Amino acid sequence: MKAFLILDGHVFEGKSVGCTDEIISEIVFNTSMTGYLEVLTDPSYAGQAVCMTYPLIGNYGICFEDMEANKPWQSGFITREIAKLPSNFRTEETLEDFLSQNHITGIEGIDTRALTKILREKGTMRGMITTDENYDMDVVMNKIKQYEIGDVVRLTTCKDVMHFEGNRFKVAVLDLGAKKNIIRELQNRDCEVVVYPSYTKAEDIIKDKPDGIMLTNGPGDPKTNVEVIEEVKKLFATKIPIFAICLGHQLLALANGADTEKMKYGHRGANHPVKDMKTGKVYISTQNHGYMVKEASIDRDVAEVSFINVNDGTVEGVHYIGKNVQTVQFHPEACAGPHDTNYLFDEFMNMMEVSK
């Protein structure tokens, strides 16, 4: 069946894969060669359709153990070619079957390099994937213009408090749309982990007496999370060590008077170099974000930049002066991606040890 990806002024014709439902979403691209299942199940992609820039996707199939959430959160999936016969001893089903079973609208056979060039030149834009060959362009454009992502943090967060046993430190995780591997990394270090929904009041977290607080990744514009930012301010005011990743990094910056802004096309992939400003070392990181903390807005009496992106110089990490608080824009838990910055979880362990 034919399928069409319609953007502002551009139409790509390809083949429908997965679900055939018509969807409208924000169109972004990811440069990873592998890790497509982790990308599909990363809650940070809620409200978005992802174009994979690597031309062949799905060649090792689907292994459910690798999922970063209990279900995919993407609206759509865009590829040049999906492998029909995956080859891997862990394979449980094909990528195409996974898309169908999880009602993810997909399109393959389009020129993904051309699409990526458009997104890089014009910036992230909204678009529609449809199988309707008789679409009315004026109607489609009107629908696209009206599309809003909505409150995707509340959509993707857990609905109830979750508890994971451990003996070393008690870590409170504020779930803003968390990837499972953040919890796995804490469990690997024998931490007791208590996961709270994003709308949890700071007082409820503090009264449980955690040794540390983790603010996770998540989707959407950080500035729309007004109520969460107010609770983050209260958590920051305590002496409890805090480690924040991605959206958590942005919310903590906003809570301390800094500003964020939407990037032209964001950072999404498993090959982004970041530089540690103290040591000068460069690490390769996994990233998935469309917003960034504006460096000029950071109060240097409150915080200092700890990491920058080597490619474009944007802020990738912040250390808060006089506090056991460290935040990073990239994903040290990786999955999929390089484990270069996994040591940051060990630094979080040291922060909690020192504060005890």
mmCIF file of N, CA and C in Angstrom, residues 119-181:
data_model
loop_
_atom_site.group_PDB
_atom_site.id
_atom_site.type_symbol
_atom_site.label_atom_id
_atom_site.label_comp_id
_atom_site.label_asym_id
_atom_site.label_seq_id
_atom_site.Cartn_x
_atom_site.Cartn_y
_atom_site.Cartn_z
ATOM 1 N N LEU A 119 15.192 18.741 7.162
ATOM 2 C CA LEU A 119 15.049 19.018 8.592
ATOM 3 C C LEU A 119 16.242 19.790 9.144
ATOM 4 N N ARG A 120 17.426 19.527 8.615
ATOM 5 C CA ARG A 120 18.616 20.263 9.060
ATOM 6 C C ARG A 120 18.584 21.708 8.562
ATOM 7 N N GLU A 121 18.107 21.907 7.345
ATOM 8 C CA GLU A 121 18.094 23.250 6.761
ATOM 9 C C GLU A 121 16.937 24.097 7.280
ATOM 10 N N LYS A 122 15.760 23.489 7.404
ATOM 11 C CA LYS A 122 14.567 24.241 7.790
ATOM 12 C C LYS A 122 14.208 24.084 9.262
ATOM 13 N N GLY A 123 14.810 23.065 9.916
ATOM 14 C CA GLY A 123 14.493 22.814 11.307
ATOM 15 C C GLY A 123 13.391 21.773 11.443
ATOM 16 N N THR A 124 13.244 21.278 12.676
ATOM 17 C CA THR A 124 12.192 20.305 12.960
ATOM 18 C C THR A 124 10.836 20.877 12.579
ATOM 19 N N MET A 125 10.022 20.060 11.925
ATOM 20 C CA MET A 125 8.700 20.533 11.513
ATOM 21 C C MET A 125 7.655 19.449 11.736
ATOM 22 N N ARG A 126 6.405 19.866 11.711
ATOM 23 C CA ARG A 126 5.311 18.924 11.846
ATOM 24 C C ARG A 126 4.946 18.349 10.484
ATOM 25 N N GLY A 127 4.423 17.121 10.488
ATOM 26 C CA GLY A 127 4.055 16.484 9.231
ATOM 27 C C GLY A 127 2.997 15.424 9.432
ATOM 28 N N MET A 128 2.525 14.883 8.319
ATOM 29 C CA MET A 128 1.483 13.844 8.344
ATOM 30 C C MET A 128 1.968 12.623 7.568
ATOM 31 N N ILE A 129 1.663 11.428 8.102
ATOM 32 C CA ILE A 129 1.825 10.190 7.349
ATOM 33 C C ILE A 129 0.420 9.660 7.071
ATOM 34 N N THR A 130 0.114 9.417 5.801
ATOM 35 C CA THR A 130 -1.222 8.972 5.415
ATOM 36 C C THR A 130 -1.133 7.964 4.272
ATOM 37 N N THR A 131 -2.134 7.096 4.176
ATOM 38 C CA THR A 131 -2.238 6.173 3.039
ATOM 39 C C THR A 131 -3.332 6.619 2.070
ATOM 40 N N ASP A 132 -3.899 7.775 2.315
ATOM 41 C CA ASP A 132 -4.963 8.313 1.462
ATOM 42 C C ASP A 132 -4.340 8.947 0.218
ATOM 43 N N GLU A 133 -4.515 8.292 -0.922
ATOM 44 C CA GLU A 133 -3.932 8.809 -2.168
ATOM 45 C C GLU A 133 -4.680 10.026 -2.683
ATOM 46 N N ASN A 134 -5.860 10.271 -2.157
ATOM 47 C CA ASN A 134 -6.681 11.397 -2.631
ATOM 48 C C ASN A 134 -6.740 12.519 -1.595
ATOM 49 N N TYR A 135 -5.664 12.671 -0.857
ATOM 50 C CA TYR A 135 -5.639 13.699 0.180
ATOM 51 C C TYR A 135 -5.782 15.091 -0.430
ATOM 52 N N ASP A 136 -6.381 15.987 0.336
ATOM 53 C CA ASP A 136 -6.532 17.390 -0.054
ATOM 54 C C ASP A 136 -5.444 18.179 0.669
ATOM 55 N N MET A 137 -4.524 18.749 -0.085
ATOM 56 C CA MET A 137 -3.366 19.418 0.510
ATOM 57 C C MET A 137 -3.780 20.554 1.441
ATOM 58 N N ASP A 138 -4.799 21.311 1.095
ATOM 59 C CA ASP A 138 -5.241 22.418 1.957
ATOM 60 C C ASP A 138 -5.756 21.890 3.292
ATOM 61 N N VAL A 139 -6.502 20.796 3.239
ATOM 62 C CA VAL A 139 -7.029 20.186 4.469
ATOM 63 C C VAL A 139 -5.890 19.645 5.313
ATOM 64 N N VAL A 140 -4.930 18.983 4.657
ATOM 65 C CA VAL A 140 -3.779 18.424 5.372
ATOM 66 C C VAL A 140 -2.979 19.522 6.046
ATOM 67 N N MET A 141 -2.704 20.607 5.332
ATOM 68 C CA MET A 141 -1.913 21.704 5.896
ATOM 69 C C MET A 141 -2.615 22.330 7.097
ATOM 70 N N ASN A 142 -3.912 22.430 7.021
ATOM 71 C CA ASN A 142 -4.685 22.998 8.132
ATOM 72 C C ASN A 142 -4.589 22.099 9.366
ATOM 73 N N LYS A 143 -4.678 20.777 9.164
ATOM 74 C CA LYS A 143 -4.558 19.823 10.265
ATOM 75 C C LYS A 143 -3.167 19.892 10.895
ATOM 76 N N ILE A 144 -2.153 19.973 10.037
ATOM 77 C CA ILE A 144 -0.771 20.027 10.532
ATOM 78 C C ILE A 144 -0.540 21.273 11.366
ATOM 79 N N LYS A 145 -1.058 22.403 10.905
ATOM 80 C CA LYS A 145 -0.862 23.664 11.626
ATOM 81 C C LYS A 145 -1.534 23.653 12.994
ATOM 82 N N GLN A 146 -2.621 22.896 13.111
ATOM 83 C CA GLN A 146 -3.354 22.856 14.380
ATOM 84 C C GLN A 146 -2.775 21.857 15.372
ATOM 85 N N TYR A 147 -1.842 21.041 14.941
ATOM 86 C CA TYR A 147 -1.335 19.969 15.808
ATOM 87 C C TYR A 147 -0.518 20.525 16.973
ATOM 88 N N GLU A 148 -0.788 20.019 18.165
ATOM 89 C CA GLU A 148 0.000 20.342 19.359
ATOM 90 C C GLU A 148 0.370 19.033 20.045
ATOM 91 N N ILE A 149 1.606 18.951 20.550
ATOM 92 C CA ILE A 149 2.058 17.714 21.194
ATOM 93 C C ILE A 149 1.290 17.443 22.480
ATOM 94 N N GLY A 150 0.980 18.477 23.258
ATOM 95 C CA GLY A 150 0.213 18.309 24.493
ATOM 96 C C GLY A 150 1.087 17.971 25.689
ATOM 97 N N ASP A 151 0.445 17.559 26.767
ATOM 98 C CA ASP A 151 1.143 17.267 28.030
ATOM 99 C C ASP A 151 1.688 15.848 27.987
ATOM 100 N N VAL A 152 2.801 15.671 27.280
ATOM 101 C CA VAL A 152 3.332 14.327 27.070
ATOM 102 C C VAL A 152 4.075 13.786 28.290
ATOM 103 N N VAL A 153 4.523 14.651 29.200
ATOM 104 C CA VAL A 153 5.165 14.164 30.421
ATOM 105 C C VAL A 153 4.148 13.417 31.282
ATOM 106 N N ARG A 154 2.988 14.016 31.485
ATOM 107 C CA ARG A 154 1.939 13.347 32.274
ATOM 108 C C ARG A 154 1.454 12.072 31.567
ATOM 109 N N LEU A 155 1.513 12.081 30.238
ATOM 110 C CA LEU A 155 1.092 10.909 29.467
ATOM 111 C C LEU A 155 2.048 9.736 29.660
ATOM 112 N N THR A 156 3.355 10.010 29.699
ATOM 113 C CA THR A 156 4.349 8.936 29.706
ATOM 114 C C THR A 156 4.806 8.509 31.106
ATOM 115 N N THR A 157 4.571 9.331 32.107
ATOM 116 C CA THR A 157 5.032 8.984 33.451
ATOM 117 C C THR A 157 4.273 7.781 34.003
ATOM 118 N N CYS A 158 4.861 7.123 35.003
ATOM 119 C CA CYS A 158 4.162 6.016 35.669
ATOM 120 C C CYS A 158 2.936 6.563 36.401
ATOM 121 N N LYS A 159 1.957 5.720 36.630
ATOM 122 C CA LYS A 159 0.708 6.153 37.262
ATOM 123 C C LYS A 159 0.707 5.927 38.771
ATOM 124 N N ASP A 160 1.561 5.032 39.236
ATOM 125 C CA ASP A 160 1.643 4.723 40.663
ATOM 126 C C ASP A 160 3.107 4.635 41.079
ATOM 127 N N VAL A 161 3.347 4.784 42.373
ATOM 128 C CA VAL A 161 4.700 4.647 42.908
ATOM 129 C C VAL A 161 5.158 3.198 42.730
ATOM 130 N N MET A 162 6.386 3.025 42.250
ATOM 131 C CA MET A 162 6.954 1.690 42.055
ATOM 132 C C MET A 162 8.187 1.530 42.938
ATOM 133 N N HIS A 163 8.379 0.337 43.464
ATOM 134 C CA HIS A 163 9.472 0.091 44.398
ATOM 135 C C HIS A 163 10.332 -1.072 43.922
ATOM 136 N N PHE A 164 11.663 -0.861 43.943
ATOM 137 C CA PHE A 164 12.631 -1.894 43.571
ATOM 138 C C PHE A 164 13.614 -2.069 44.731
ATOM 139 N N GLU A 165 13.814 -3.307 45.151
ATOM 140 C CA GLU A 165 14.637 -3.586 46.325
ATOM 141 C C GLU A 165 16.122 -3.324 46.068
ATOM 142 N N GLY A 166 16.835 -2.965 47.132
ATOM 143 C CA GLY A 166 18.276 -2.758 47.092
ATOM 144 C C GLY A 166 18.784 -2.490 48.492
ATOM 145 N N ASN A 167 20.098 -2.551 48.681
ATOM 146 C CA ASN A 167 20.664 -2.445 50.036
ATOM 147 C C ASN A 167 21.636 -1.288 50.235
ATOM 148 N N ARG A 168 22.046 -0.622 49.164
ATOM 149 C CA ARG A 168 23.136 0.368 49.287
ATOM 150 C C ARG A 168 22.602 1.755 49.619
ATOM 151 N N PHE A 169 21.927 2.387 48.687
ATOM 152 C CA PHE A 169 21.339 3.709 48.896
ATOM 153 C C PHE A 169 19.878 3.673 48.464
ATOM 154 N N LYS A 170 19.091 4.544 49.070
ATOM 155 C CA LYS A 170 17.690 4.689 48.663
ATOM 156 C C LYS A 170 17.591 5.883 47.715
ATOM 157 N N VAL A 171 17.210 5.616 46.470
ATOM 158 C CA VAL A 171 17.155 6.663 45.452
ATOM 159 C C VAL A 171 15.703 6.900 45.039
ATOM 160 N N ALA A 172 15.271 8.151 45.136
ATOM 161 C CA ALA A 172 13.950 8.554 44.660
ATOM 162 C C ALA A 172 14.076 8.987 43.203
ATOM 163 N N VAL A 173 13.330 8.348 42.324
ATOM 164 C CA VAL A 173 13.366 8.659 40.890
ATOM 165 C C VAL A 173 12.074 9.367 40.512
ATOM 166 N N LEU A 174 12.187 10.620 40.093
ATOM 167 C CA LEU A 174 11.016 11.351 39.605
ATOM 168 C C LEU A 174 10.875 11.036 38.118
ATOM 169 N N ASP A 175 9.865 10.260 37.784
ATOM 170 C CA ASP A 175 9.672 9.735 36.436
ATOM 171 C C ASP A 175 9.013 10.787 35.543
ATOM 172 N N LEU A 176 9.804 11.380 34.672
ATOM 173 C CA LEU A 176 9.305 12.391 33.741
ATOM 174 C C LEU A 176 9.071 11.799 32.346
ATOM 175 N N GLY A 177 9.204 10.467 32.272
ATOM 176 C CA GLY A 177 9.158 9.740 31.001
ATOM 177 C C GLY A 177 10.424 8.913 30.906
ATOM 178 N N ALA A 178 10.729 8.205 31.986
ATOM 179 C CA ALA A 178 12.036 7.578 32.188
ATOM 180 C C ALA A 178 12.266 6.373 31.290
ATOM 181 N N LYS A 179 13.515 6.198 30.884
ATOM 182 C CA LYS A 179 13.957 4.969 30.242
ATOM 183 C C LYS A 179 14.260 3.940 31.323
ATOM 184 N N LYS A 180 13.952 2.695 31.034
ATOM 185 C CA LYS A 180 14.154 1.619 32.013
ATOM 186 C C LYS A 180 15.606 1.481 32.443
ATOM 187 N N ASN A 181 16.530 1.809 31.543
ATOM 188 C CA ASN A 181 17.928 1.554 31.879
ATOM 189 C C ASN A 181 18.467 2.480 32.961
#
